[in-house]
C-alpha positions as a printed Julia matrix, in Angstrom:
79×3 Matrix{Float64}:
 117.06  62.04   72.78
 113.19  63.16   72.71
 111.86  65.66   75.03
 107.89  65.99   75.24
 106.7   69.43   74.04
 105.12  71.59   76.82
 101.83  72.7    75.57
  99.92  69.27   76.72
 101.23  69.65   79.72
 100.11  73.41   80.03
  96.31  72.36   78.75
  96.34  69.71   81.08
  97.0   71.58   84.07
  95.01  74.43   83.23
  91.71  72.07   82.87
  92.65  70.66   86.17
  93.13  73.71   87.84
  94.75  72.15   90.84
  94.81  73.59   94.23
  97.54  71.69   95.66
 101.28  70.95   94.84
 102.48  70.21   91.12
 105.22  67.89   91.27
 107.36  67.42   87.92
 108.6   63.57   88.39
 112.46  64.01   86.75
 115.98  62.68   86.84
 117.24  66.12   87.89
 114.88  66.54   90.64
 115.43  66.23   94.56
 115.47  62.5    95.43
 111.9   61.74   96.72
 112.03  60.66  100.18
 110.13  59.42  103.21
 109.68  63.28  104.76
 108.66  64.36  101.11
 105.47  61.6   101.14
 104.77  62.53  104.56
 104.34  66.27  103.27
 102.71  65.7   100.06
 100.08  62.75  101.91
  98.37  65.71  104.13
  97.93  67.97  100.94
  94.37  68.05  100.02
  94.96  67.76   96.29
  98.63  66.7    94.63
  98.93  66.71   90.65
 101.96  64.56   89.22
 103.35  65.36   85.95
 105.76  63.02   84.36
 107.35  63.04   80.85
 108.13  59.93   78.47
 111.5   59.13   76.78
 114.19  61.5    77.77
 112.43  64.38   79.59
 109.94  67.24   79.31
 110.49  70.65   78.07
 112.04  72.96   80.58
 108.84  75.21   80.33
 107.06  72.8    81.84
 109.49  72.54   85.25
 109.4   76.63   85.18
 106.06  77.5    84.66
 104.08  74.75   85.89
 105.7   72.89   88.57
 106.08  73.64   92.6
 109.15  71.35   92.76
 111.0   68.64   90.65
 111.34  65.24   92.3
 113.68  61.91   91.65
 112.16  58.54   92.29
 115.63  57.25   92.41
 119.11  56.62   90.57
 117.54  53.9    87.88
 116.09  54.08   84.55
 112.84  52.65   83.49
 111.86  51.14   80.58
 110.8   54.06   78.01
 112.24  56.65   79.58
């Protein structure tokens, strides 16, 4: 499958200069639960990264994300 290249992610996050968590939404992440919603809701800022098609380049997870979360065991149209 197609994997999104990392450069657009790095440029976008660099432009944003986020002060809070940077969460990568990924099928290989830990399942998103209510406790995650509560924990993230109190953050002053939250950045969500998500790919399209199969996944994003592993360098995005390694270099940008503070954590990886999965929204559930299902496949969405387009990835």
